[in-house]
CSV table of C-alpha atoms and ligand atoms in Angstrom, one decimal:
chain,number,residue,atom,x,y,z
A,1,MET,CA,-0.2,0.0,0.0
A,2,ILE,CA,3.8,2.3,0.3
A,3,ARG,CA,5.9,2.7,-2.7
A,4,TYR,CA,8.9,4.2,-2.1
A,5,ASP,CA,10.2,5.9,-6.0
A,6,PHE,CA,13.6,7.3,-4.3
A,7,SER,CA,15.0,6.8,-7.6
A,8,PRO,CA,15.6,10.9,-9.2
A,9,ALA,CA,17.1,11.8,-5.0
A,10,LEU,CA,20.3,8.8,-6.5
A,11,SER,CA,21.7,11.2,-8.9
A,12,PHE,CA,22.8,13.3,-6.2
A,13,LEU,CA,24.3,10.6,-4.6
A,14,GLU,CA,27.8,8.2,-5.6
A,15,ALA,CA,26.6,4.2,-6.6
A,16,HIS,CA,27.8,4.1,-3.8
A,17,ASP,CA,26.9,6.1,-1.4
A,18,LEU,CA,23.5,4.2,-0.4
A,19,ASP,CA,25.4,0.3,0.3
A,20,ALA,CA,27.6,1.4,1.4
A,21,LEU,CA,24.7,2.8,5.0
A,22,ARG,CA,22.7,-0.7,4.7
A,23,PRO,CA,25.4,-2.1,7.3
A,24,ARG,CA,24.5,0.9,9.6
A,25,VAL,CA,20.8,0.9,8.5
A,26,GLU,CA,20.0,-2.7,9.2
A,27,ALA,CA,22.0,-1.9,12.3
A,28,ALA,CA,19.5,0.9,13.1
A,29,HIS,CA,16.8,-1.1,12.3
A,30,ARG,CA,17.2,-4.4,14.6
A,31,MET,CA,17.7,-2.0,17.4
A,32,LEU,CA,14.2,-0.8,17.1
A,33,LEU,CA,13.1,-5.0,16.7
A,34,GLU,CA,15.1,-5.8,19.1
A,35,ARG,CA,14.0,-3.0,21.2
A,36,THR,CA,18.0,-2.9,22.1
A,37,GLY,CA,18.4,1.1,21.0
A,38,PRO,CA,17.5,4.1,23.8
A,39,GLY,CA,13.9,5.3,24.0
A,40,SER,CA,13.0,1.6,24.0
A,41,GLU,CA,10.5,1.1,26.6
A,42,MET,CA,9.1,3.3,24.7
A,43,LEU,CA,7.3,0.8,21.8
A,44,GLY,CA,3.7,0.8,22.6
A,45,TRP,CA,2.9,1.8,19.4
A,46,ARG,CA,3.8,-1.5,17.5
A,47,ASP,CA,3.5,-3.7,20.0
A,48,LEU,CA,-0.4,-2.5,20.5
A,49,LEU,CA,-0.4,-3.2,16.1
A,50,ARG,CA,1.2,-6.8,17.2
A,51,GLU,CA,-1.7,-7.8,19.7
A,52,PRO,CA,-4.7,-5.8,18.0
A,53,ASP,CA,-7.7,-4.4,21.4
A,54,ASP,CA,-10.6,-5.1,19.1
A,55,ALA,CA,-12.6,-5.0,22.1
A,56,LEU,CA,-11.4,-1.6,22.8
A,57,LEU,CA,-11.9,-0.6,19.2
A,58,GLU,CA,-15.7,-2.1,19.4
A,59,ASP,CA,-15.4,0.5,22.5
A,60,ILE,CA,-14.4,2.9,20.6
A,61,ASP,CA,-16.6,2.4,18.2
A,62,ALA,CA,-19.8,2.5,20.4
A,63,THR,CA,-18.8,5.8,22.4
A,64,ALA,CA,-18.4,7.7,18.3
A,65,SER,CA,-21.6,6.1,17.7
A,66,GLU,CA,-23.5,7.7,21.2
A,67,ILE,CA,-21.8,11.6,20.1
A,68,ARG,CA,-22.8,11.4,16.6
A,69,GLU,CA,-26.1,10.5,17.7
A,70,GLN,CA,-26.9,12.4,20.8
A,71,ALA,CA,-24.4,15.9,19.6
A,72,ASP,CA,-23.6,19.0,17.1
A,73,VAL,CA,-20.1,19.5,17.5
A,74,PHE,CA,-17.4,17.1,19.1
A,75,LEU,CA,-15.2,19.5,20.3
A,76,CYS,CA,-11.6,18.3,21.4
A,77,LEU,CA,-8.7,19.6,23.3
A,78,GLY,CA,-5.4,18.6,22.8
A,79,ILE,CA,-2.7,20.3,21.6
A,80,GLY,CA,0.2,18.2,19.8
A,81,GLY,CA,-0.2,14.8,19.6
A,82,SER,CA,-2.7,14.7,21.3
A,83,TYR,CA,-5.5,16.5,18.9
A,84,LEU,CA,-2.7,16.3,15.1
A,85,GLY,CA,-3.1,13.0,14.5
A,86,ALA,CA,-7.1,12.7,14.9
A,87,GLN,CA,-6.5,16.1,13.1
A,88,ALA,CA,-4.6,14.9,10.1
A,89,VAL,CA,-6.1,11.1,10.0
A,90,ILE,CA,-10.2,13.4,9.8
A,91,GLU,CA,-8.4,16.5,7.3
A,92,ALA,CA,-7.9,13.1,4.7
A,93,LEU,CA,-10.9,11.9,4.7
A,94,ALA,CA,-13.9,13.4,6.7
A,95,PRO,CA,-16.3,15.1,4.3
A,96,LEU,CA,-14.2,18.4,3.5
A,97,PHE,CA,-16.9,20.8,4.5
A,98,ARG,CA,-20.5,20.1,5.9
A,99,PRO,CA,-21.3,16.4,7.1
A,100,PRO,CA,-23.8,14.5,5.6
A,101,VAL,CA,-27.9,15.4,6.2
A,102,ASP,CA,-30.1,12.9,7.0
A,103,THR,CA,-32.7,13.5,4.4
A,104,GLU,CA,-35.6,12.9,6.6
A,105,THR,CA,-34.7,14.3,10.0
A,106,GLY,CA,-32.7,17.1,8.0
A,107,ARG,CA,-29.9,16.4,10.9
A,108,PRO,CA,-26.2,16.4,10.1
A,109,LEU,CA,-25.3,12.5,10.1
A,110,ALA,CA,-22.2,13.9,12.0
A,111,PRO,CA,-21.3,16.3,14.2
A,112,GLU,CA,-19.6,19.1,13.4
A,113,VAL,CA,-15.8,17.3,15.3
A,114,LEU,CA,-13.3,21.3,16.0
A,115,PHE,CA,-10.7,21.2,18.4
A,116,ALA,CA,-9.9,24.2,20.7
A,117,GLY,CA,-7.4,23.6,23.8
A,118,HIS,CA,-4.0,23.4,21.4
A,119,HIS,CA,-3.2,27.5,21.5
A,120,LEU,CA,-3.7,30.4,24.5
A,121,SER,CA,-5.8,32.6,21.4
A,122,GLY,CA,-8.4,33.7,23.9
A,123,GLY,CA,-10.5,35.6,21.1
A,124,TYR,CA,-10.8,32.2,19.7
A,125,LEU,CA,-12.1,31.0,22.3
A,126,LYS,CA,-14.7,33.3,22.9
A,127,ALA,CA,-15.8,33.2,19.1
A,128,LEU,CA,-15.5,29.3,19.9
A,129,LEU,CA,-18.0,29.1,22.5
A,130,ALA,CA,-20.6,32.1,20.9
A,131,TYR,CA,-20.7,29.2,18.4
A,132,LEU,CA,-21.6,26.5,19.9
A,133,GLU,CA,-24.4,28.3,22.4
A,134,ASP,CA,-28.1,26.6,21.5
A,135,LYS,CA,-25.4,23.3,20.4
A,136,SER,CA,-25.1,20.4,21.2
A,137,VAL,CA,-22.3,19.8,22.6
A,138,TYR,CA,-19.6,16.4,23.6
A,139,VAL,CA,-15.6,17.4,24.7
A,140,ASN,CA,-12.7,15.1,24.9
A,141,VAL,CA,-10.7,16.5,26.6
A,142,ILE,CA,-7.1,14.8,25.8
A,143,SER,CA,-3.5,15.1,27.5
A,144,LYS,CA,-1.7,12.1,28.2
A,145,SER,CA,0.7,14.2,31.1
A,146,GLY,CA,-2.6,15.8,31.6
A,147,THR,CA,-0.8,19.1,32.7
A,148,THR,CA,-0.2,20.8,29.6
A,149,LEU,CA,-1.4,24.4,30.0
A,150,GLU,CA,-2.7,24.9,26.5
A,151,THR,CA,-5.4,22.2,26.8
A,152,MET,CA,-5.8,22.3,30.7
A,153,LEU,CA,-6.8,25.7,31.0
A,154,THR,CA,-9.3,25.9,28.2
A,155,PHE,CA,-11.5,23.5,29.7
A,156,ARG,CA,-11.2,24.6,33.4
A,157,ILE,CA,-12.5,27.8,30.4
A,158,LEU,CA,-15.3,25.1,28.8
A,159,ARG,CA,-16.6,22.8,32.7
A,160,PRO,CA,-18.1,25.2,34.1
A,161,TRP,CA,-19.8,26.8,30.6
A,162,LEU,CA,-20.9,23.0,29.8
A,163,GLU,CA,-22.2,22.5,33.2
A,164,ALA,CA,-23.9,25.8,33.6
A,165,ARG,CA,-25.9,23.9,30.0
A,166,PHE,CA,-26.5,20.6,30.7
A,167,PRO,CA,-27.6,18.6,33.2
A,168,ASP,CA,-25.7,15.6,31.8
A,169,VAL,CA,-22.9,17.1,31.8
A,170,ALA,CA,-20.5,14.1,33.6
A,171,ARG,CA,-21.9,12.5,30.7
A,172,ARG,CA,-20.4,14.9,28.0
A,173,ILE,CA,-16.8,15.1,28.7
A,174,ILE,CA,-15.0,11.8,28.0
A,175,VAL,CA,-11.1,12.6,29.0
A,176,THR,CA,-7.7,10.0,27.0
A,177,THR,CA,-4.8,10.8,29.9
A,178,ASP,CA,-2.8,7.9,31.5
A,179,PRO,CA,-4.1,5.1,32.7
A,180,ALA,CA,-2.2,5.8,36.1
A,181,ARG,CA,-0.9,9.6,37.4
A,182,GLY,CA,-1.2,13.2,36.2
A,183,ARG,CA,-4.1,16.1,37.0
A,184,LEU,CA,-6.2,14.9,34.5
A,185,ARG,CA,-6.7,11.6,36.1
A,186,GLU,CA,-7.7,12.4,39.3
A,187,MET,CA,-10.7,15.5,38.0
A,188,ALA,CA,-12.1,12.1,35.5
A,189,SER,CA,-13.1,10.4,38.7
A,190,ILE,CA,-13.6,12.8,41.0
A,191,CYS,CA,-15.9,14.5,38.1
A,192,GLY,CA,-17.3,11.0,37.0
A,193,TYR,CA,-16.1,12.1,33.3
A,194,ARG,CA,-15.5,8.5,31.1
A,195,ARG,CA,-12.0,8.4,30.8
A,196,TYR,CA,-9.7,5.9,27.7
A,197,ALA,CA,-6.3,5.4,28.9
A,198,ILE,CA,-3.0,6.2,27.0
A,199,PRO,CA,-0.5,3.2,27.3
A,200,PRO,CA,2.2,4.8,29.4
A,201,ASP,CA,5.0,3.1,26.7
A,202,VAL,CA,3.6,5.2,23.9
A,203,GLY,CA,4.9,9.2,23.6
A,204,GLY,CA,1.8,11.7,21.6
A,205,ARG,CA,3.5,12.3,18.3
A,206,PHE,CA,3.1,8.5,18.1
A,207,SER,CA,-0.6,8.2,20.5
A,208,VAL,CA,-3.5,8.6,16.7
A,209,LEU,CA,-4.0,4.7,16.1
A,210,THR,CA,-4.8,5.1,20.8
A,211,PRO,CA,-7.8,6.6,21.6
A,212,VAL,CA,-6.0,9.8,21.1
A,213,GLY,CA,-7.0,10.0,17.7
A,214,LEU,CA,-9.5,7.0,17.2
A,215,LEU,CA,-12.4,8.2,19.6
A,216,PRO,CA,-12.4,12.0,17.3
A,217,ILE,CA,-11.7,9.3,13.9
A,218,ALA,CA,-14.7,7.4,14.6
A,219,VAL,CA,-16.6,9.7,15.3
A,220,ALA,CA,-16.1,12.0,12.4
A,221,GLY,CA,-17.3,8.7,10.6
A,222,VAL,CA,-14.1,7.6,9.4
A,223,ASP,CA,-13.7,3.7,9.3
A,224,ILE,CA,-11.0,3.3,12.4
A,225,ARG,CA,-10.7,-1.0,12.2
A,226,THR,CA,-9.4,0.0,8.9
A,227,LEU,CA,-7.1,2.8,9.2
A,228,PHE,CA,-5.7,1.1,12.5
A,229,TYR,CA,-5.5,-2.4,10.4
A,230,GLY,CA,-3.3,-1.3,7.9
A,231,ALA,CA,-1.7,0.0,10.1
A,232,VAL,CA,-0.9,-3.3,11.7
A,233,GLU,CA,-0.2,-5.0,7.3
A,234,MET,CA,2.2,-2.5,7.9
A,235,CYS,CA,4.2,-3.1,10.7
A,236,GLU,CA,4.1,-6.6,9.9
A,237,ARG,CA,5.3,-6.4,6.0
A,238,LEU,CA,8.2,-3.6,7.1
A,239,LYS,CA,9.4,-6.4,10.3
A,240,ASN,CA,11.7,-7.0,7.3
A,241,HIS,CA,15.2,-5.3,6.4
A,242,GLN,CA,14.3,-6.8,2.7
A,243,ASP,CA,12.7,-4.1,0.5
A,244,ASN,CA,11.2,-2.0,2.6
A,245,PRO,CA,10.2,1.2,1.6
A,246,ALA,CA,10.1,2.5,5.9
A,247,LEU,CA,14.6,1.7,5.7
A,248,ASP,CA,15.0,3.2,1.8
A,249,TYR,CA,13.6,6.8,3.7
A,250,ALA,CA,15.4,6.6,6.7
A,251,ALA,CA,18.8,6.2,4.6
A,252,LEU,CA,17.8,8.6,1.9
A,253,ARG,CA,17.5,11.1,4.9
A,254,TYR,CA,20.4,10.1,6.3
A,255,LEU,CA,22.2,9.8,3.5
A,256,PHE,CA,21.0,13.9,2.9
A,257,HIS,CA,21.6,14.8,5.7
A,258,GLU,CA,25.6,13.8,6.3
A,259,ARG,CA,25.8,16.1,3.6
A,260,GLY,CA,25.1,19.2,4.7
A,261,TYR,CA,21.4,19.3,3.7
A,262,ALA,CA,19.3,21.2,6.4
A,263,LEU,CA,15.7,20.6,5.6
A,264,GLU,CA,13.1,18.3,4.6
A,265,LEU,CA,9.8,19.6,2.9
A,266,LEU,CA,6.8,17.2,2.7
A,267,ALA,CA,5.0,18.4,-0.6
A,268,VAL,CA,1.6,17.1,-0.7
A,269,PHE,CA,-0.4,17.8,-3.7
A,270,GLU,CA,-3.7,17.4,-1.9
A,271,PRO,CA,-5.1,20.0,0.2
A,272,ARG,CA,-6.9,16.6,2.6
A,273,LEU,CA,-3.8,15.6,2.8
A,274,ARG,CA,-2.2,19.1,4.7
A,275,GLY,CA,-3.0,17.8,8.3
A,276,ILE,CA,-0.9,14.8,7.2
A,277,GLY,CA,2.2,16.9,6.6
A,278,ALA,CA,1.2,19.0,10.4
A,279,TRP,CA,2.0,15.5,12.2
A,280,TRP,CA,4.6,14.2,10.4
A,281,GLN,CA,6.0,18.1,10.9
A,282,GLN,CA,5.9,16.9,14.8
A,283,LEU,CA,6.8,12.8,14.0
A,284,PHE,CA,9.8,14.2,12.3
A,285,GLY,CA,10.7,17.0,14.0
A,286,GLU,CA,10.2,16.6,17.6
A,287,SER,CA,12.1,13.3,17.6
A,288,GLU,CA,15.0,14.2,15.4
A,289,GLY,CA,15.5,17.8,16.2
A,290,LYS,CA,18.4,17.0,19.4
A,291,ALA,CA,21.8,18.0,19.5
A,292,GLY,CA,22.3,19.9,17.2
A,293,LYS,CA,20.9,17.5,14.5
A,294,GLY,CA,17.5,16.4,12.8
A,295,LEU,CA,16.4,18.1,8.8
A,296,TYR,CA,14.3,21.0,10.3
A,297,PRO,CA,10.5,19.7,8.5
A,298,ASP,CA,8.5,21.9,6.7
A,299,THR,CA,5.1,20.5,4.6
A,300,VAL,CA,4.2,22.5,0.9
A,301,GLN,CA,1.0,22.4,-0.4
A,302,TYR,CA,0.9,22.0,-4.6
A,303,THR,CA,0.2,23.8,-6.7
A,304,THR,CA,-1.2,26.3,-4.4
A,305,ASP,CA,2.2,27.0,-2.6
A,306,LEU,CA,4.1,26.3,-5.8
A,307,HIS,CA,3.0,30.1,-6.6
A,308,SER,CA,4.1,31.2,-3.2
A,309,LEU,CA,7.4,29.4,-2.8
A,310,GLY,CA,8.4,28.2,-5.5
A,311,GLN,CA,11.2,30.7,-6.9
A,312,TYR,CA,12.8,29.8,-3.3
A,313,VAL,CA,12.6,25.5,-4.3
A,314,GLN,CA,13.7,26.2,-7.1
A,315,GLU,CA,16.9,28.8,-7.7
A,316,GLY,CA,16.5,29.5,-3.7
A,317,ARG,CA,19.8,28.4,-0.5
A,318,ARG,CA,20.3,24.9,-1.6
A,319,HIS,CA,19.7,22.5,0.8
A,320,LEU,CA,16.8,20.8,1.1
A,321,ILE,CA,15.5,17.5,0.3
A,322,GLU,CA,11.3,17.2,-1.1
A,323,THR,CA,10.0,14.2,-0.4
A,324,PHE,CA,6.7,14.3,-2.3
A,325,LEU,CA,3.7,12.4,-0.4
A,326,MET,CA,1.5,12.0,-3.8
A,327,VAL,CA,-1.8,9.1,-4.1
A,328,ALA,CA,-1.7,6.9,-7.5
A,329,ARG,CA,-5.6,6.1,-7.7
A,330,GLU,CA,-7.9,9.0,-7.4
A,331,PRO,CA,-11.2,8.9,-6.6
A,332,GLU,CA,-13.9,10.2,-8.6
A,333,PRO,CA,-12.5,12.1,-11.3
A,334,LEU,CA,-14.3,15.9,-11.8
A,335,THR,CA,-13.8,15.9,-16.1
A,336,ILE,CA,-12.7,19.5,-17.5
A,337,PRO,CA,-15.8,20.3,-20.1
A,338,ASP,CA,-15.6,21.7,-23.1
A,339,THR,CA,-17.5,25.1,-23.5
A,340,GLY,CA,-18.1,25.2,-27.1
A,341,ASP,CA,-15.0,28.1,-27.0
A,342,ASP,CA,-12.1,28.6,-26.4
A,343,LEU,CA,-11.5,32.2,-24.4
A,344,ASP,CA,-9.5,30.8,-21.7
A,345,GLY,CA,-7.2,29.7,-24.1
A,346,LEU,CA,-7.8,26.1,-22.3
A,347,ALA,CA,-10.2,23.7,-24.7
A,348,TYR,CA,-7.1,21.5,-25.7
A,349,LEU,CA,-7.4,20.0,-22.0
A,350,SER,CA,-11.9,19.5,-22.0
A,351,GLY,CA,-12.4,15.7,-21.7
A,352,ARG,CA,-10.0,15.3,-19.7
A,353,SER,CA,-9.4,15.0,-15.4
A,354,LEU,CA,-8.6,17.7,-13.4
A,355,GLN,CA,-6.8,14.7,-11.7
A,356,THR,CA,-4.6,14.7,-14.8
A,357,VAL,CA,-3.6,17.8,-14.7
A,358,ASN,CA,-2.7,17.8,-10.7
A,359,HIS,CA,-0.2,14.9,-12.1
A,360,ASN,CA,1.1,16.4,-15.3
A,361,ALA,CA,1.8,19.5,-12.9
A,362,TYR,CA,3.7,16.7,-9.9
A,363,GLU,CA,6.4,15.7,-12.6
A,364,GLY,CA,6.8,18.9,-13.7
A,365,THR,CA,7.2,20.2,-10.9
A,366,ARG,CA,9.6,16.5,-9.7
A,367,ARG,CA,11.5,17.4,-13.4
A,368,ALA,CA,12.3,20.8,-12.7
A,369,HIS,CA,13.1,21.0,-9.1
A,370,THR,CA,15.3,18.4,-10.1
A,371,ASP,CA,17.2,19.9,-12.7
A,372,GLY,CA,17.3,23.3,-10.5
A,373,GLY,CA,19.5,21.2,-7.8
A,374,ILE,CA,17.2,19.5,-5.1
A,375,PRO,CA,17.7,15.7,-4.2
A,376,VAL,CA,12.8,14.5,-4.3
A,377,SER,CA,12.4,11.3,-4.2
A,378,THR,CA,8.0,10.5,-3.7
A,379,ILE,CA,6.0,8.7,-0.9
A,380,TRP,CA,3.4,6.5,-2.9
A,381,MET,CA,0.1,5.6,-1.3
A,382,ASP,CA,-2.2,3.9,-3.9
A,383,ARG,CA,-5.5,5.4,-2.4
A,384,LEU,CA,-6.7,7.6,0.1
A,385,ALA,CA,-8.5,5.5,2.0
A,386,PRO,CA,-8.9,4.4,6.2
A,387,GLY,CA,-6.7,0.9,4.8
A,388,PRO,CA,-3.1,2.7,2.8
A,389,LEU,CA,-3.8,6.0,5.5
A,390,GLY,CA,-3.7,3.7,8.4
A,391,ALA,CA,-0.4,1.7,6.0
A,392,CYS,CA,1.1,5.5,5.4
A,393,LEU,CA,1.2,6.3,8.9
A,394,TYR,CA,2.8,3.2,10.7
A,395,PHE,CA,4.8,3.5,7.3
A,396,PHE,CA,6.2,7.1,8.5
A,397,MET,CA,6.1,6.0,12.3
A,398,HIS,CA,8.4,3.1,11.5
A,399,ALA,CA,10.9,5.2,9.4
A,400,VAL,CA,11.8,8.1,12.3
A,401,ALA,CA,12.3,5.5,14.7
A,402,VAL,CA,15.1,4.2,12.4
A,403,SER,CA,16.3,7.2,11.5
A,404,GLY,CA,16.9,9.1,15.0
A,405,TYR,CA,19.0,5.3,15.7
A,406,LEU,CA,20.4,6.5,12.3
A,407,LEU,CA,21.4,10.4,13.7
A,408,GLY,CA,22.9,8.8,17.1
A,409,VAL,CA,19.9,10.6,19.0
A,410,ASN,CA,16.6,8.7,21.6
A,411,PRO,CA,14.0,9.2,18.7
A,412,PHE,CA,10.9,9.0,22.1
A,413,ASP,CA,11.6,11.5,24.5
A,414,GLN,CA,11.2,15.1,23.2
A,415,PRO,CA,13.5,16.9,26.1
A,416,GLY,CA,14.1,20.1,24.8
A,417,VAL,CA,10.2,20.7,25.1
A,418,GLU,CA,11.1,21.7,28.8
A,419,ALA,CA,12.9,24.5,28.9
A,420,TYR,CA,10.2,26.8,26.9
A,421,LYS,CA,7.6,25.7,29.7
A,422,ARG,CA,10.1,26.6,32.9
A,423,GLU,CA,10.8,30.0,30.9
A,424,MET,CA,7.1,30.7,31.0
A,425,TYR,CA,6.0,29.0,34.7
A,426,ARG,CA,8.1,31.2,35.8
A,427,LEU,CA,6.6,34.1,34.6
A,428,LEU,CA,3.5,33.5,35.6
A,429,ARG,CA,4.0,32.8,39.0
A,430,LYS,CA,5.1,36.7,38.7
A,431,ILE,CA,2.1,37.6,37.8
B,1,G6P,O1,-0.8,14.5,25.9
B,1,G6P,P1,-0.2,15.9,26.5
B,1,G6P,O2,0.4,16.4,27.3
B,1,G6P,O3,-0.8,17.4,27.0
B,1,G6P,O4,2.0,16.7,26.0
B,1,G6P,C1,0.5,16.9,23.9
B,1,G6P,C2,2.1,17.1,23.5
B,1,G6P,O5,3.2,18.7,24.1
B,1,G6P,C3,4.1,18.2,24.6
B,1,G6P,O6,4.6,19.2,24.9
B,1,G6P,C4,5.0,17.3,24.2
B,1,G6P,O7,5.9,18.3,23.2
B,1,G6P,C5,4.1,16.6,22.7
B,1,G6P,O8,4.9,15.3,22.5
B,1,G6P,C6,2.4,16.7,23.6
B,1,G6P,O9,2.1,15.6,22.2
């Protein structure tokens, strides 16, 4: 379900570079599989795929069905890995605009899934509260630590608002947090909120296939079982050293990192994949950005960004590599009509699909950027559907673990994130 084509990038390397790196790539891969690398206590994101908990998937689906029945809005409070995975999969697979409506009742078939607690904007939250007025609201408070300021402050503001409007408020608040510790866990126990557990050995940026991502994704109407088992299948496939696209991707990134490249652009041609890019940025940035190492991860959405950043990518500083994330088979094509005239000079495209034009835009961009001195490679997902997307999520998680080990860092911790928090709390205690 995932194919990685790195042939264009090879022209920027010596013939033996990849083969010379192979033993180190396999050693890094063995570290992951045999749990001998740094951070091996945090490999729950693989274990939950190797021993699927079908009862949990069914429970999440049952809760999601209740929420889909009862709620107009499902509000997810979380930041970083506690919302990026859910947002990414929902953006990729759920209806793009308003959810479909029940033809008899006129009610939307699914609630709007909205996000908050991912910043400290008072204006945003005031506008959101006004929007939620007179709506049936369920809230999922998601925090592994149970102490993250943005999430918990937002919940502090929302709690009285919910209590004033919903007599069954305890039923409408679902907490996803550590099963044994943290303030949020205690609050849920004291206030009688329903709880889902984030496995202690799964880090936030690796938690999309736990209840952190799966409950919001299920509420949005996405088939979480097929998503989950797409990842299970990919986890099984990537156990082999041979014919392993995740190892090839990790190796290519490492080779260019060692040759002084500083950034990686993940380029998508489908706006629905922009959220996957944001999730990928945290996954790679937070896993590799340590000890002065790591390619800075950035996401671009083409062809849109070719009209704003295309100049830089084509002729700016040659310090970036470009990885395209493409969908091989598009859903129902949109055909360009024959308008009976050629006023726009585009009559020659009549009868072709817009998807065909977009794919040719990709091919043209790939060639131009290669000619412009950018090492380009492409990750192909065969369809934009739950199974292939689950495979894609696991592909990136597997690749970043191996890539982090190649860099000689622990891919599963994030000590640097505490620095700004220390400064911020020092100031907050003085206000
Ligand atoms: O889930 P939480 O504990 O609230 O953490 C949410 C996010 O913030 C932390 O500071 C880390 O940088 C992230 O890895 C994490 O996903």
